JSON list of C-alpha atoms in Angstrom, two decimals:
[
{"chain": "A", "resi": 1, "resn": "MET", "atom": "CA", "xyz": [17.66, 3.62, 13.82]},
{"chain": "A", "resi": 2, "resn": "ILE", "atom": "CA", "xyz": [13.85, 3.51, 13.40]},
{"chain": "A", "resi": 3, "resn": "GLU", "atom": "CA", "xyz": [12.53, 5.45, 10.46]},
{"chain": "A", "resi": 4, "resn": "ARG", "atom": "CA", "xyz": [9.67, 7.89, 10.85]},
{"chain": "A", "resi": 5, "resn": "GLU", "atom": "CA", "xyz": [6.31, 6.86, 9.37]},
{"chain": "A", "resi": 6, "resn": "HIS", "atom": "CA", "xyz": [5.54, 8.17, 5.94]},
{"chain": "A", "resi": 7, "resn": "THR", "atom": "CA", "xyz": [2.15, 9.76, 5.18]},
{"chain": "A", "resi": 8, "resn": "LEU", "atom": "CA", "xyz": [0.60, 9.12, 1.76]},
{"chain": "A", "resi": 9, "resn": "ALA", "atom": "CA", "xyz": [-2.09, 10.71, -0.42]},
{"chain": "A", "resi": 10, "resn": "MET", "atom": "CA", "xyz": [-3.58, 8.57, -3.17]},
{"chain": "A", "resi": 11, "resn": "PHE", "atom": "CA", "xyz": [-5.15, 9.98, -6.34]},
{"chain": "A", "resi": 12, "resn": "VAL", "atom": "CA", "xyz": [-6.80, 7.56, -8.64]},
{"chain": "A", "resi": 13, "resn": "ASP", "atom": "CA", "xyz": [-7.58, 8.30, -12.31]},
{"chain": "A", "resi": 14, "resn": "PHE", "atom": "CA", "xyz": [-10.10, 5.49, -12.37]},
{"chain": "A", "resi": 15, "resn": "GLU", "atom": "CA", "xyz": [-11.09, 5.76, -16.14]},
{"chain": "A", "resi": 16, "resn": "ASN", "atom": "CA", "xyz": [-7.51, 5.13, -17.13]},
{"chain": "A", "resi": 17, "resn": "ILE", "atom": "CA", "xyz": [-7.14, 2.22, -14.85]},
{"chain": "A", "resi": 18, "resn": "ALA", "atom": "CA", "xyz": [-10.51, 0.73, -16.02]},
{"chain": "A", "resi": 19, "resn": "LEU", "atom": "CA", "xyz": [-9.66, 1.20, -19.81]},
{"chain": "A", "resi": 20, "resn": "GLY", "atom": "CA", "xyz": [-6.26, -0.41, -19.11]},
{"chain": "A", "resi": 21, "resn": "ALA", "atom": "CA", "xyz": [-7.87, -3.43, -17.65]},
{"chain": "A", "resi": 22, "resn": "GLN", "atom": "CA", "xyz": [-10.52, -3.99, -20.30]},
{"chain": "A", "resi": 23, "resn": "GLY", "atom": "CA", "xyz": [-10.23, -7.10, -22.45]},
{"chain": "A", "resi": 24, "resn": "ARG", "atom": "CA", "xyz": [-7.43, -8.62, -20.47]},
{"chain": "A", "resi": 25, "resn": "ASN", "atom": "CA", "xyz": [-9.19, -11.66, -19.08]},
{"chain": "A", "resi": 26, "resn": "GLN", "atom": "CA", "xyz": [-8.47, -10.73, -15.53]},
{"chain": "A", "resi": 27, "resn": "PRO", "atom": "CA", "xyz": [-10.67, -10.21, -12.38]},
{"chain": "A", "resi": 28, "resn": "ASP", "atom": "CA", "xyz": [-12.30, -6.85, -11.81]},
{"chain": "A", "resi": 29, "resn": "PHE", "atom": "CA", "xyz": [-9.87, -4.08, -10.47]},
{"chain": "A", "resi": 30, "resn": "ASP", "atom": "CA", "xyz": [-9.16, -4.75, -6.86]},
{"chain": "A", "resi": 31, "resn": "ILE", "atom": "CA", "xyz": [-8.65, -1.54, -4.95]},
{"chain": "A", "resi": 32, "resn": "GLN", "atom": "CA", "xyz": [-7.93, -3.57, -1.72]},
{"chain": "A", "resi": 33, "resn": "LYS", "atom": "CA", "xyz": [-4.83, -5.01, -3.39]},
{"chain": "A", "resi": 34, "resn": "VAL", "atom": "CA", "xyz": [-3.57, -1.47, -4.05]},
{"chain": "A", "resi": 35, "resn": "LEU", "atom": "CA", "xyz": [-4.27, -0.28, -0.54]},
{"chain": "A", "resi": 36, "resn": "GLU", "atom": "CA", "xyz": [-2.71, -3.34, 1.03]},
{"chain": "A", "resi": 37, "resn": "ARG", "atom": "CA", "xyz": [0.50, -2.56, -0.91]},
{"chain": "A", "resi": 38, "resn": "LEU", "atom": "CA", "xyz": [0.39, 1.17, 0.05]},
{"chain": "A", "resi": 39, "resn": "VAL", "atom": "CA", "xyz": [-0.04, 0.65, 3.79]},
{"chain": "A", "resi": 40, "resn": "GLU", "atom": "CA", "xyz": [3.37, -1.16, 3.63]},
{"chain": "A", "resi": 41, "resn": "LYS", "atom": "CA", "xyz": [4.86, 2.18, 2.71]},
{"chain": "A", "resi": 42, "resn": "GLY", "atom": "CA", "xyz": [3.13, 4.36, 5.28]},
{"chain": "A", "resi": 43, "resn": "LYS", "atom": "CA", "xyz": [-0.18, 5.77, 6.52]},
{"chain": "A", "resi": 44, "resn": "VAL", "atom": "CA", "xyz": [-2.57, 6.53, 3.75]},
{"chain": "A", "resi": 45, "resn": "ILE", "atom": "CA", "xyz": [-4.46, 9.63, 4.97]},
{"chain": "A", "resi": 46, "resn": "VAL", "atom": "CA", "xyz": [-5.94, 10.97, 1.77]},
{"chain": "A", "resi": 47, "resn": "LYS", "atom": "CA", "xyz": [-7.76, 8.70, -0.79]},
{"chain": "A", "resi": 48, "resn": "LYS", "atom": "CA", "xyz": [-9.58, 10.13, -3.80]},
{"chain": "A", "resi": 49, "resn": "ALA", "atom": "CA", "xyz": [-10.72, 8.59, -7.00]},
{"chain": "A", "resi": 50, "resn": "TYR", "atom": "CA", "xyz": [-11.88, 10.51, -10.13]},
{"chain": "A", "resi": 51, "resn": "ALA", "atom": "CA", "xyz": [-14.34, 9.22, -12.76]},
{"chain": "A", "resi": 52, "resn": "ASP", "atom": "CA", "xyz": [-17.71, 9.58, -14.28]},
{"chain": "A", "resi": 53, "resn": "TRP", "atom": "CA", "xyz": [-19.00, 7.14, -11.64]},
{"chain": "A", "resi": 54, "resn": "SER", "atom": "CA", "xyz": [-22.35, 6.62, -13.58]},
{"chain": "A", "resi": 55, "resn": "ARG", "atom": "CA", "xyz": [-20.20, 4.48, -15.91]},
{"chain": "A", "resi": 56, "resn": "PHE", "atom": "CA", "xyz": [-18.52, 2.44, -13.15]},
{"chain": "A", "resi": 57, "resn": "THR", "atom": "CA", "xyz": [-21.37, 1.85, -10.72]},
{"chain": "A", "resi": 58, "resn": "LYS", "atom": "CA", "xyz": [-20.17, -1.64, -9.70]},
{"chain": "A", "resi": 59, "resn": "TYR", "atom": "CA", "xyz": [-16.95, -0.19, -8.31]},
{"chain": "A", "resi": 60, "resn": "LYS", "atom": "CA", "xyz": [-18.65, 2.43, -6.11]},
{"chain": "A", "resi": 61, "resn": "GLN", "atom": "CA", "xyz": [-19.41, 0.13, -3.17]},
{"chain": "A", "resi": 62, "resn": "PRO", "atom": "CA", "xyz": [-15.90, -1.40, -2.79]},
{"chain": "A", "resi": 63, "resn": "PHE", "atom": "CA", "xyz": [-14.48, 2.04, -3.04]},
{"chain": "A", "resi": 64, "resn": "HIS", "atom": "CA", "xyz": [-16.87, 3.45, -0.42]},
{"chain": "A", "resi": 65, "resn": "GLU", "atom": "CA", "xyz": [-16.03, 0.49, 1.85]},
{"chain": "A", "resi": 66, "resn": "ALA", "atom": "CA", "xyz": [-12.32, 1.43, 1.49]},
{"chain": "A", "resi": 67, "resn": "ALA", "atom": "CA", "xyz": [-13.18, 4.94, 2.74]},
{"chain": "A", "resi": 68, "resn": "ILE", "atom": "CA", "xyz": [-12.11, 6.50, -0.70]},
{"chain": "A", "resi": 69, "resn": "GLU", "atom": "CA", "xyz": [-13.69, 9.87, -1.64]},
{"chain": "A", "resi": 70, "resn": "LEU", "atom": "CA", "xyz": [-15.31, 9.49, -5.06]},
{"chain": "A", "resi": 71, "resn": "ILE", "atom": "CA", "xyz": [-14.99, 12.64, -7.01]},
{"chain": "A", "resi": 72, "resn": "GLU", "atom": "CA", "xyz": [-17.70, 12.85, -9.71]},
{"chain": "A", "resi": 73, "resn": "ILE", "atom": "CA", "xyz": [-16.34, 14.01, -13.00]},
{"chain": "A", "resi": 74, "resn": "PRO", "atom": "CA", "xyz": [-18.52, 14.66, -16.07]},
{"chain": "A", "resi": 75, "resn": "LYS", "atom": "CA", "xyz": [-17.74, 13.14, -19.53]},
{"chain": "A", "resi": 76, "resn": "ARG", "atom": "CA", "xyz": [-14.83, 14.46, -21.56]},
{"chain": "A", "resi": 77, "resn": "SER", "atom": "CA", "xyz": [-15.05, 18.07, -22.52]},
{"chain": "A", "resi": 78, "resn": "SER", "atom": "CA", "xyz": [-15.63, 19.30, -25.98]},
{"chain": "A", "resi": 79, "resn": "THR", "atom": "CA", "xyz": [-11.83, 19.81, -26.38]},
{"chain": "A", "resi": 80, "resn": "GLY", "atom": "CA", "xyz": [-11.32, 16.11, -25.69]},
{"chain": "A", "resi": 81, "resn": "LYS", "atom": "CA", "xyz": [-9.33, 16.74, -22.54]},
{"chain": "A", "resi": 82, "resn": "ASN", "atom": "CA", "xyz": [-10.29, 14.45, -19.63]},
{"chain": "A", "resi": 83, "resn": "SER", "atom": "CA", "xyz": [-11.72, 16.64, -16.89]},
{"chain": "A", "resi": 84, "resn": "ALA", "atom": "CA", "xyz": [-10.57, 13.99, -14.44]},
{"chain": "A", "resi": 85, "resn": "ASP", "atom": "CA", "xyz": [-6.97, 14.72, -15.30]},
{"chain": "A", "resi": 86, "resn": "ILE", "atom": "CA", "xyz": [-7.35, 18.46, -14.63]},
{"chain": "A", "resi": 87, "resn": "ARG", "atom": "CA", "xyz": [-9.24, 18.05, -11.36]},
{"chain": "A", "resi": 88, "resn": "LEU", "atom": "CA", "xyz": [-6.78, 15.45, -10.03]},
{"chain": "A", "resi": 89, "resn": "CYS", "atom": "CA", "xyz": [-3.82, 17.69, -10.83]},
{"chain": "A", "resi": 90, "resn": "VAL", "atom": "CA", "xyz": [-5.44, 20.69, -9.18]},
{"chain": "A", "resi": 91, "resn": "ASP", "atom": "CA", "xyz": [-6.26, 18.74, -6.02]},
{"chain": "A", "resi": 92, "resn": "ALA", "atom": "CA", "xyz": [-2.81, 17.21, -5.78]},
{"chain": "A", "resi": 93, "resn": "ILE", "atom": "CA", "xyz": [-1.04, 20.46, -6.11]},
{"chain": "A", "resi": 94, "resn": "ASP", "atom": "CA", "xyz": [-3.41, 22.19, -3.60]},
{"chain": "A", "resi": 95, "resn": "LEU", "atom": "CA", "xyz": [-2.72, 19.37, -1.09]},
{"chain": "A", "resi": 96, "resn": "CYS", "atom": "CA", "xyz": [0.99, 19.53, -1.70]},
{"chain": "A", "resi": 97, "resn": "TYR", "atom": "CA", "xyz": [1.06, 23.22, -0.67]},
{"chain": "A", "resi": 98, "resn": "ALA", "atom": "CA", "xyz": [-1.55, 22.92, 2.12]},
{"chain": "A", "resi": 99, "resn": "LYS", "atom": "CA", "xyz": [-0.45, 19.84, 3.82]},
{"chain": "A", "resi": 100, "resn": "GLU", "atom": "CA", "xyz": [3.32, 19.86, 4.20]},
{"chain": "A", "resi": 101, "resn": "HIS", "atom": "CA", "xyz": [3.30, 16.71, 6.52]},
{"chain": "A", "resi": 102, "resn": "ILE", "atom": "CA", "xyz": [2.18, 14.63, 3.54]},
{"chain": "A", "resi": 103, "resn": "ASP", "atom": "CA", "xyz": [5.45, 13.39, 2.08]},
{"chain": "A", "resi": 104, "resn": "THR", "atom": "CA", "xyz": [4.41, 10.79, -0.42]},
{"chain": "A", "resi": 105, "resn": "PHE", "atom": "CA", "xyz": [1.95, 11.18, -3.31]},
{"chain": "A", "resi": 106, "resn": "VAL", "atom": "CA", "xyz": [0.56, 8.13, -5.12]},
{"chain": "A", "resi": 107, "resn": "ILE", "atom": "CA", "xyz": [-0.79, 8.72, -8.66]},
{"chain": "A", "resi": 108, "resn": "VAL", "atom": "CA", "xyz": [-2.79, 5.65, -9.81]},
{"chain": "A", "resi": 109, "resn": "SER", "atom": "CA", "xyz": [-2.77, 5.98, -13.56]},
{"chain": "A", "resi": 110, "resn": "GLY", "atom": "CA", "xyz": [-0.69, 5.18, -16.65]},
{"chain": "A", "resi": 111, "resn": "ASP", "atom": "CA", "xyz": [-1.43, 8.41, -18.40]},
{"chain": "A", "resi": 112, "resn": "SER", "atom": "CA", "xyz": [1.64, 10.45, -19.60]},
{"chain": "A", "resi": 113, "resn": "ASP", "atom": "CA", "xyz": [-0.38, 13.60, -19.03]},
{"chain": "A", "resi": 114, "resn": "PHE", "atom": "CA", "xyz": [0.46, 13.29, -15.30]},
{"chain": "A", "resi": 115, "resn": "SER", "atom": "CA", "xyz": [4.19, 13.50, -15.88]},
{"chain": "A", "resi": 116, "resn": "PRO", "atom": "CA", "xyz": [4.30, 17.34, -15.32]},
{"chain": "A", "resi": 117, "resn": "LEU", "atom": "CA", "xyz": [2.32, 16.81, -12.17]},
{"chain": "A", "resi": 118, "resn": "VAL", "atom": "CA", "xyz": [4.93, 14.28, -10.99]},
{"chain": "A", "resi": 119, "resn": "SER", "atom": "CA", "xyz": [7.79, 16.72, -11.76]},
{"chain": "A", "resi": 120, "resn": "LYS", "atom": "CA", "xyz": [6.08, 19.51, -9.86]},
{"chain": "A", "resi": 121, "resn": "LEU", "atom": "CA", "xyz": [5.53, 17.39, -6.73]},
{"chain": "A", "resi": 122, "resn": "LYS", "atom": "CA", "xyz": [9.18, 16.24, -6.83]},
{"chain": "A", "resi": 123, "resn": "GLU", "atom": "CA", "xyz": [10.28, 19.87, -7.11]},
{"chain": "A", "resi": 124, "resn": "ASN", "atom": "CA", "xyz": [8.42, 20.39, -3.80]},
{"chain": "A", "resi": 125, "resn": "GLY", "atom": "CA", "xyz": [10.27, 17.68, -2.16]},
{"chain": "A", "resi": 126, "resn": "LYS", "atom": "CA", "xyz": [7.63, 15.01, -2.41]},
{"chain": "A", "resi": 127, "resn": "HIS", "atom": "CA", "xyz": [8.22, 11.32, -3.07]},
{"chain": "A", "resi": 128, "resn": "VAL", "atom": "CA", "xyz": [6.04, 10.21, -5.90]},
{"chain": "A", "resi": 129, "resn": "ILE", "atom": "CA", "xyz": [4.85, 6.66, -6.48]},
{"chain": "A", "resi": 130, "resn": "GLY", "atom": "CA", "xyz": [2.96, 5.70, -9.67]},
{"chain": "A", "resi": 131, "resn": "LEU", "atom": "CA", "xyz": [0.80, 2.71, -10.10]},
{"chain": "A", "resi": 132, "resn": "GLY", "atom": "CA", "xyz": [-0.78, 1.44, -13.26]},
{"chain": "A", "resi": 133, "resn": "MET", "atom": "CA", "xyz": [-1.27, -1.37, -15.73]},
{"chain": "A", "resi": 134, "resn": "ARG", "atom": "CA", "xyz": [1.86, -2.71, -17.26]},
{"chain": "A", "resi": 135, "resn": "THR", "atom": "CA", "xyz": [0.45, -2.87, -20.80]},
{"chain": "A", "resi": 136, "resn": "SER", "atom": "CA", "xyz": [-1.14, 0.58, -20.78]},
{"chain": "A", "resi": 137, "resn": "THR", "atom": "CA", "xyz": [1.37, 2.75, -18.72]},
{"chain": "A", "resi": 138, "resn": "SER", "atom": "CA", "xyz": [3.32, 5.39, -20.49]},
{"chain": "A", "resi": 139, "resn": "ALA", "atom": "CA", "xyz": [7.11, 4.99, -20.07]},
{"chain": "A", "resi": 140, "resn": "LEU", "atom": "CA", "xyz": [7.23, 8.81, -19.75]},
{"chain": "A", "resi": 141, "resn": "LEU", "atom": "CA", "xyz": [5.17, 8.60, -16.59]},
{"chain": "A", "resi": 142, "resn": "SER", "atom": "CA", "xyz": [6.77, 5.45, -15.04]},
{"chain": "A", "resi": 143, "resn": "ASP", "atom": "CA", "xyz": [10.31, 6.75, -15.62]},
{"chain": "A", "resi": 144, "resn": "ASN", "atom": "CA", "xyz": [9.52, 10.12, -14.09]},
{"chain": "A", "resi": 145, "resn": "CYS", "atom": "CA", "xyz": [8.17, 8.65, -10.80]},
{"chain": "A", "resi": 146, "resn": "ASP", "atom": "CA", "xyz": [10.53, 7.94, -7.86]},
{"chain": "A", "resi": 147, "resn": "GLU", "atom": "CA", "xyz": [8.95, 4.46, -7.84]},
{"chain": "A", "resi": 148, "resn": "PHE", "atom": "CA", "xyz": [6.41, 2.70, -10.05]},
{"chain": "A", "resi": 149, "resn": "ILE", "atom": "CA", "xyz": [4.20, -0.28, -9.13]},
{"chain": "A", "resi": 150, "resn": "TYR", "atom": "CA", "xyz": [2.55, -2.41, -11.80]},
{"chain": "A", "resi": 151, "resn": "TYR", "atom": "CA", "xyz": [-0.96, -3.54, -10.76]},
{"chain": "A", "resi": 152, "resn": "GLU", "atom": "CA", "xyz": [-0.35, -6.93, -12.33]},
{"chain": "A", "resi": 153, "resn": "ASP", "atom": "CA", "xyz": [2.47, -7.53, -9.87]},
{"chain": "A", "resi": 154, "resn": "LEU", "atom": "CA", "xyz": [0.14, -7.07, -6.93]},
{"chain": "A", "resi": 155, "resn": "MET", "atom": "CA", "xyz": [-1.90, -10.00, -8.15]},
{"chain": "A", "resi": 156, "resn": "LEU", "atom": "CA", "xyz": [1.12, -12.30, -8.06]},
{"chain": "A", "resi": 157, "resn": "GLY", "atom": "CA", "xyz": [1.92, -14.23, -4.82]},
{"chain": "A", "resi": 158, "resn": "ASP", "atom": "CA", "xyz": [5.03, -13.33, -2.88]},
{"chain": "A", "resi": 159, "resn": "PHE", "atom": "CA", "xyz": [7.25, -16.01, -1.38]},
{"chain": "A", "resi": 160, "resn": "GLN", "atom": "CA", "xyz": [5.18, -18.01, 0.91]},
{"chain": "A", "resi": 161, "resn": "PRO", "atom": "CA", "xyz": [5.22, -17.57, 4.72]},
{"chain": "A", "resi": 162, "resn": "PRO", "atom": "CA", "xyz": [5.55, -20.63, 7.01]},
{"chain": "A", "resi": 163, "resn": "LYS", "atom": "CA", "xyz": [2.59, -22.97, 7.19]},
{"chain": "A", "resi": 164, "resn": "ILE", "atom": "CA", "xyz": [0.86, -22.79, 10.51]},
{"chain": "A", "resi": 165, "resn": "ASN", "atom": "CA", "xyz": [-1.70, -25.52, 10.22]},
{"chain": "A", "resi": 166, "resn": "GLY", "atom": "CA", "xyz": [-1.55, -27.83, 13.32]},
{"chain": "A", "resi": 167, "resn": "LYS", "atom": "CA", "xyz": [1.14, -25.66, 15.03]},
{"chain": "A", "resi": 168, "resn": "VAL", "atom": "CA", "xyz": [-0.99, -22.72, 16.13]},
{"chain": "A", "resi": 169, "resn": "PRO", "atom": "CA", "xyz": [-4.42, -22.83, 17.87]},
{"chain": "A", "resi": 170, "resn": "LYS", "atom": "CA", "xyz": [-7.16, -21.71, 15.43]},
{"chain": "A", "resi": 171, "resn": "GLU", "atom": "CA", "xyz": [-8.02, -18.50, 17.55]},
{"chain": "A", "resi": 172, "resn": "LYS", "atom": "CA", "xyz": [-4.44, -17.33, 17.32]},
{"chain": "A", "resi": 173, "resn": "GLN", "atom": "CA", "xyz": [-3.85, -17.97, 13.56]},
{"chain": "A", "resi": 174, "resn": "PRO", "atom": "CA", "xyz": [-4.95, -14.53, 12.38]},
{"chain": "A", "resi": 175, "resn": "ALA", "atom": "CA", "xyz": [-2.28, -12.96, 14.59]},
{"chain": "A", "resi": 176, "resn": "PHE", "atom": "CA", "xyz": [0.45, -15.12, 13.07]},
{"chain": "A", "resi": 177, "resn": "ASN", "atom": "CA", "xyz": [-0.71, -14.71, 9.52]},
{"chain": "A", "resi": 178, "resn": "LEU", "atom": "CA", "xyz": [-0.74, -10.86, 9.98]},
{"chain": "A", "resi": 179, "resn": "LEU", "atom": "CA", "xyz": [2.70, -11.08, 11.56]},
{"chain": "A", "resi": 180, "resn": "PHE", "atom": "CA", "xyz": [4.11, -13.04, 8.54]},
{"chain": "A", "resi": 181, "resn": "GLU", "atom": "CA", "xyz": [2.47, -10.77, 6.07]},
{"chain": "A", "resi": 182, "resn": "SER", "atom": "CA", "xyz": [4.06, -7.71, 7.76]},
{"chain": "A", "resi": 183, "resn": "MET", "atom": "CA", "xyz": [7.45, -9.29, 7.80]},
{"chain": "A", "resi": 184, "resn": "ILE", "atom": "CA", "xyz": [7.19, -10.00, 4.10]},
{"chain": "A", "resi": 185, "resn": "ALA", "atom": "CA", "xyz": [6.02, -6.46, 3.46]},
{"chain": "A", "resi": 186, "resn": "LEU", "atom": "CA", "xyz": [8.98, -4.87, 5.25]},
{"chain": "A", "resi": 187, "resn": "VAL", "atom": "CA", "xyz": [11.50, -7.20, 3.32]},
{"chain": "A", "resi": 188, "resn": "ARG", "atom": "CA", "xyz": [9.81, -6.14, 0.13]},
{"chain": "A", "resi": 189, "resn": "GLU", "atom": "CA", "xyz": [10.43, -2.61, 1.19]},
{"chain": "A", "resi": 190, "resn": "ASN", "atom": "CA", "xyz": [14.16, -3.39, 1.54]},
{"chain": "A", "resi": 191, "resn": "LYS", "atom": "CA", "xyz": [14.11, -2.93, 5.29]},
{"chain": "A", "resi": 192, "resn": "GLU", "atom": "CA", "xyz": [17.40, -4.55, 6.38]},
{"chain": "A", "resi": 193, "resn": "CYS", "atom": "CA", "xyz": [16.59, -4.45, 10.11]},
{"chain": "A", "resi": 194, "resn": "LEU", "atom": "CA", "xyz": [13.16, -5.49, 11.28]},
{"chain": "A", "resi": 195, "resn": "TRP", "atom": "CA", "xyz": [12.71, -3.80, 14.69]},
{"chain": "A", "resi": 196, "resn": "SER", "atom": "CA", "xyz": [9.91, -5.28, 16.65]},
{"chain": "A", "resi": 197, "resn": "SER", "atom": "CA", "xyz": [8.19, -1.81, 16.80]},
{"chain": "A", "resi": 198, "resn": "MET", "atom": "CA", "xyz": [8.46, -1.55, 13.03]},
{"chain": "A", "resi": 199, "resn": "VAL", "atom": "CA", "xyz": [6.81, -4.93, 12.57]},
{"chain": "A", "resi": 200, "resn": "LYS", "atom": "CA", "xyz": [3.99, -4.05, 15.00]},
{"chain": "A", "resi": 201, "resn": "ASP", "atom": "CA", "xyz": [3.49, -0.64, 13.32]},
{"chain": "A", "resi": 202, "resn": "THR", "atom": "CA", "xyz": [3.14, -2.36, 9.92]},
{"chain": "A", "resi": 203, "resn": "MET", "atom": "CA", "xyz": [0.60, -4.85, 11.39]},
{"chain": "A", "resi": 204, "resn": "LYS", "atom": "CA", "xyz": [-1.41, -1.94, 12.75]},
{"chain": "A", "resi": 205, "resn": "ARG", "atom": "CA", "xyz": [-1.50, -0.22, 9.37]},
{"chain": "A", "resi": 206, "resn": "LYS", "atom": "CA", "xyz": [-2.61, -3.50, 7.72]},
{"chain": "A", "resi": 207, "resn": "ARG", "atom": "CA", "xyz": [-5.24, -4.06, 10.39]},
{"chain": "A", "resi": 208, "resn": "PRO", "atom": "CA", "xyz": [-5.83, -1.06, 12.60]},
{"chain": "A", "resi": 209, "resn": "SER", "atom": "CA", "xyz": [-7.94, -3.08, 15.13]},
{"chain": "A", "resi": 210, "resn": "PHE", "atom": "CA", "xyz": [-5.03, -5.46, 15.80]},
{"chain": "A", "resi": 211, "resn": "SER", "atom": "CA", "xyz": [-4.02, -5.92, 19.47]},
{"chain": "A", "resi": 212, "resn": "GLU", "atom": "CA", "xyz": [-1.87, -8.76, 20.77]},
{"chain": "A", "resi": 213, "resn": "SER", "atom": "CA", "xyz": [-4.09, -8.88, 23.92]},
{"chain": "A", "resi": 214, "resn": "SER", "atom": "CA", "xyz": [-7.00, -10.00, 21.80]},
{"chain": "A", "resi": 215, "resn": "TYR", "atom": "CA", "xyz": [-5.10, -13.17, 21.12]},
{"chain": "A", "resi": 216, "resn": "GLY", "atom": "CA", "xyz": [-3.97, -13.80, 24.69]},
{"chain": "A", "resi": 217, "resn": "TYR", "atom": "CA", "xyz": [-0.57, -12.20, 24.79]},
{"chain": "A", "resi": 218, "resn": "ARG", "atom": "CA", "xyz": [0.40, -9.70, 27.54]},
{"chain": "A", "resi": 219, "resn": "SER", "atom": "CA", "xyz": [2.82, -7.85, 25.14]},
{"chain": "A", "resi": 220, "resn": "PHE", "atom": "CA", "xyz": [3.87, -7.84, 21.56]},
{"chain": "A", "resi": 221, "resn": "SER", "atom": "CA", "xyz": [7.25, -9.30, 22.62]},
{"chain": "A", "resi": 222, "resn": "GLU", "atom": "CA", "xyz": [5.35, -12.31, 23.98]},
{"chain": "A", "resi": 223, "resn": "LEU", "atom": "CA", "xyz": [3.72, -12.85, 20.59]},
{"chain": "A", "resi": 224, "resn": "LEU", "atom": "CA", "xyz": [7.14, -12.69, 18.92]},
{"chain": "A", "resi": 225, "resn": "GLU", "atom": "CA", "xyz": [8.59, -15.19, 21.49]},
{"chain": "A", "resi": 226, "resn": "ASP", "atom": "CA", "xyz": [5.77, -17.52, 20.87]},
{"chain": "A", "resi": 227, "resn": "ALA", "atom": "CA", "xyz": [6.34, -17.40, 17.15]},
{"chain": "A", "resi": 228, "resn": "GLN", "atom": "CA", "xyz": [10.05, -18.18, 17.71]},
{"chain": "A", "resi": 229, "resn": "LYS", "atom": "CA", "xyz": [9.23, -20.94, 20.15]},
{"chain": "A", "resi": 230, "resn": "LYS", "atom": "CA", "xyz": [7.00, -22.55, 17.53]},
{"chain": "A", "resi": 231, "resn": "GLY", "atom": "CA", "xyz": [9.93, -22.43, 15.04]},
{"chain": "A", "resi": 232, "resn": "PHE", "atom": "CA", "xyz": [8.61, -19.82, 12.63]},
{"chain": "A", "resi": 233, "resn": "ILE", "atom": "CA", "xyz": [10.82, -16.85, 13.14]},
{"chain": "A", "resi": 234, "resn": "GLU", "atom": "CA", "xyz": [14.30, -16.06, 14.57]},
{"chain": "A", "resi": 235, "resn": "LEU", "atom": "CA", "xyz": [14.75, -13.17, 16.99]},
{"chain": "A", "resi": 236, "resn": "ARG", "atom": "CA", "xyz": [17.75, -11.36, 18.39]},
{"chain": "A", "resi": 237, "resn": "THR", "atom": "CA", "xyz": [17.99, -8.71, 21.11]},
{"chain": "A", "resi": 238, "resn": "ASP", "atom": "CA", "xyz": [19.47, -5.37, 20.22]},
{"chain": "A", "resi": 239, "resn": "PRO", "atom": "CA", "xyz": [22.32, -4.78, 22.71]},
{"chain": "A", "resi": 240, "resn": "ARG", "atom": "CA", "xyz": [21.71, -1.07, 23.00]},
{"chain": "A", "resi": 241, "resn": "SER", "atom": "CA", "xyz": [17.97, -0.83, 23.42]},
{"chain": "A", "resi": 242, "resn": "GLY", "atom": "CA", "xyz": [17.24, -4.29, 24.72]},
{"chain": "A", "resi": 243, "resn": "THR", "atom": "CA", "xyz": [14.38, -4.72, 22.31]},
{"chain": "A", "resi": 244, "resn": "TYR", "atom": "CA", "xyz": [13.76, -7.46, 19.83]},
{"chain": "A", "resi": 245, "resn": "VAL", "atom": "CA", "xyz": [14.82, -7.46, 16.23]},
{"chain": "A", "resi": 246, "resn": "VAL", "atom": "CA", "xyz": [13.24, -9.99, 13.88]},
{"chain": "A", "resi": 247, "resn": "VAL", "atom": "CA", "xyz": [16.00, -11.69, 11.99]},
{"chain": "A", "resi": 248, "resn": "GLY", "atom": "CA", "xyz": [13.65, -13.47, 9.57]},
{"chain": "A", "resi": 249, "resn": "PHE", "atom": "CA", "xyz": [11.84, -16.72, 8.94]},
{"chain": "A", "resi": 250, "resn": "VAL", "atom": "CA", "xyz": [13.37, -19.97, 10.09]},
{"chain": "A", "resi": 251, "resn": "LYS", "atom": "CA", "xyz": [13.90, -22.21, 7.00]},
{"chain": "A", "resi": 252, "resn": "GLU", "atom": "CA", "xyz": [11.83, -25.22, 6.89]},
{"chain": "A", "resi": 253, "resn": "SER", "atom": "CA", "xyz": [13.83, -28.46, 6.93]}
]
């Protein structure tokens, strides 16, 4: 049975993430890596990031390009409490009550102060995903989330898809690469049965402009059949629906 698509709202406590990344000899924080991971879980329909953006100007352009709403937060208040924490919590709770169709909330931070927010969202039936730096995330927060993703793990390579060089015409290679990335994403999400429609939906979330016809295929099934013919994937036909199920990659000999 095909699962319904999840809808996600992402809230980024950027100061916490930036401080967690400082002095760690790693590339600048890559929001695209975060979004690529989240679209594997569903459709991200709300994206907000909170910071005193005058301190993080080099990140504004990539965040704008990712269609993330930048919420300008002044410096810490006289009480020492981060205003971004308060504004983020208020916005998340407001959205929780106002938009019932959003079933998954993503809190990008490692700050334990967000643990009560996580609890309140879960009380209201929301699935909560946390994402933060491994070395600076509070166990109180990570343990309270339904799921926690460490940013460092996003920078590690997954198991490698089949090599297509020489087997696929250059103009069709982007379609095959996207197909393989989407299959890997679904396996990572513990999907046991990769329905062809599920694979295509994941491809569309990763690249909304994707269309198999742009690569010369009359249908998505034709693309899958070509990938099987070239020895990359294995297909089977579901006896009830008559549609394809992607069994997995063909092991290279």
